[in-house]
Amino acid sequence: MASASKAKKTVRIASGRKRARQDVKLNAANSALRSKFRTAVKSVLKAVATGDKAKASDAFKSAQRVIDSIADKGIFHKNKAARYKSRLSAKIKAIAA
């Protein structure tokens, strides 16, 4: 993981200094997206815990967008994204049963 400390290391080559600067920005963006992912998943799980299928379905629809965008950007592997969506979907279907 790139952190702010990486940018402070004395890299002598100009391309290395630029890479360190970019890594800090990319790490911040990726961290924000991972946080957004966790929040979306938690909202679905919370709706499932209350037993409200309509609310859980709405939360799942919004979570699906977040999960897919993270997989498209390469932050998570596409199979990991599919696994999360599948498990969340199964929990929502189990509410009715």
mmCIF file of C-alpha atoms in Angstrom, residues 27-63:
data_model
loop_
_atom_site.group_PDB
_atom_site.id
_atom_site.type_symbol
_atom_site.label_atom_id
_atom_site.label_comp_id
_atom_site.label_asym_id
_atom_site.label_seq_id
_atom_site.Cartn_x
_atom_site.Cartn_y
_atom_site.Cartn_z
ATOM 1 C CA ASN A 27 -4.307 5.308 -2.593
ATOM 2 C CA ALA A 28 -6.620 8.049 -1.347
ATOM 3 C CA ALA A 29 -9.083 7.415 -4.193
ATOM 4 C CA ASN A 30 -9.007 3.638 -3.715
ATOM 5 C CA SER A 31 -9.481 3.992 0.038
ATOM 6 C CA ALA A 32 -12.539 6.167 -0.517
ATOM 7 C CA LEU A 33 -14.036 3.623 -2.911
ATOM 8 C CA ARG A 34 -13.370 0.727 -0.531
ATOM 9 C CA SER A 35 -15.078 2.702 2.219
ATOM 10 C CA LYS A 36 -18.059 3.373 -0.054
ATOM 11 C CA PHE A 37 -18.213 -0.370 -0.780
ATOM 12 C CA ARG A 38 -18.221 -1.313 2.901
ATOM 13 C CA THR A 39 -20.931 1.239 3.649
ATOM 14 C CA ALA A 40 -23.116 -0.083 0.813
ATOM 15 C CA VAL A 41 -22.752 -3.683 1.995
ATOM 16 C CA LYS A 42 -23.503 -2.705 5.603
ATOM 17 C CA SER A 43 -26.664 -0.891 4.548
ATOM 18 C CA VAL A 44 -27.921 -4.032 2.801
ATOM 19 C CA LEU A 45 -27.066 -6.231 5.785
ATOM 20 C CA LYS A 46 -28.792 -3.811 8.151
ATOM 21 C CA ALA A 47 -31.944 -3.854 6.007
ATOM 22 C CA VAL A 48 -31.842 -7.656 5.918
ATOM 23 C CA ALA A 49 -31.481 -7.770 9.704
ATOM 24 C CA THR A 50 -34.645 -5.684 10.125
ATOM 25 C CA GLY A 51 -36.502 -8.078 7.834
ATOM 26 C CA ASP A 52 -37.762 -5.389 5.451
ATOM 27 C CA LYS A 53 -37.461 -6.986 2.014
ATOM 28 C CA ALA A 54 -38.399 -3.846 0.049
ATOM 29 C CA LYS A 55 -35.815 -1.731 1.855
ATOM 30 C CA ALA A 56 -33.199 -4.471 1.466
ATOM 31 C CA SER A 57 -33.892 -4.718 -2.272
ATOM 32 C CA ASP A 58 -33.486 -0.962 -2.726
ATOM 33 C CA ALA A 59 -30.241 -1.002 -0.749
ATOM 34 C CA PHE A 60 -29.032 -3.962 -2.805
ATOM 35 C CA LYS A 61 -29.692 -2.137 -6.084
ATOM 36 C CA SER A 62 -27.550 0.792 -5.006
ATOM 37 C CA ALA A 63 -24.895 -1.558 -3.571
#
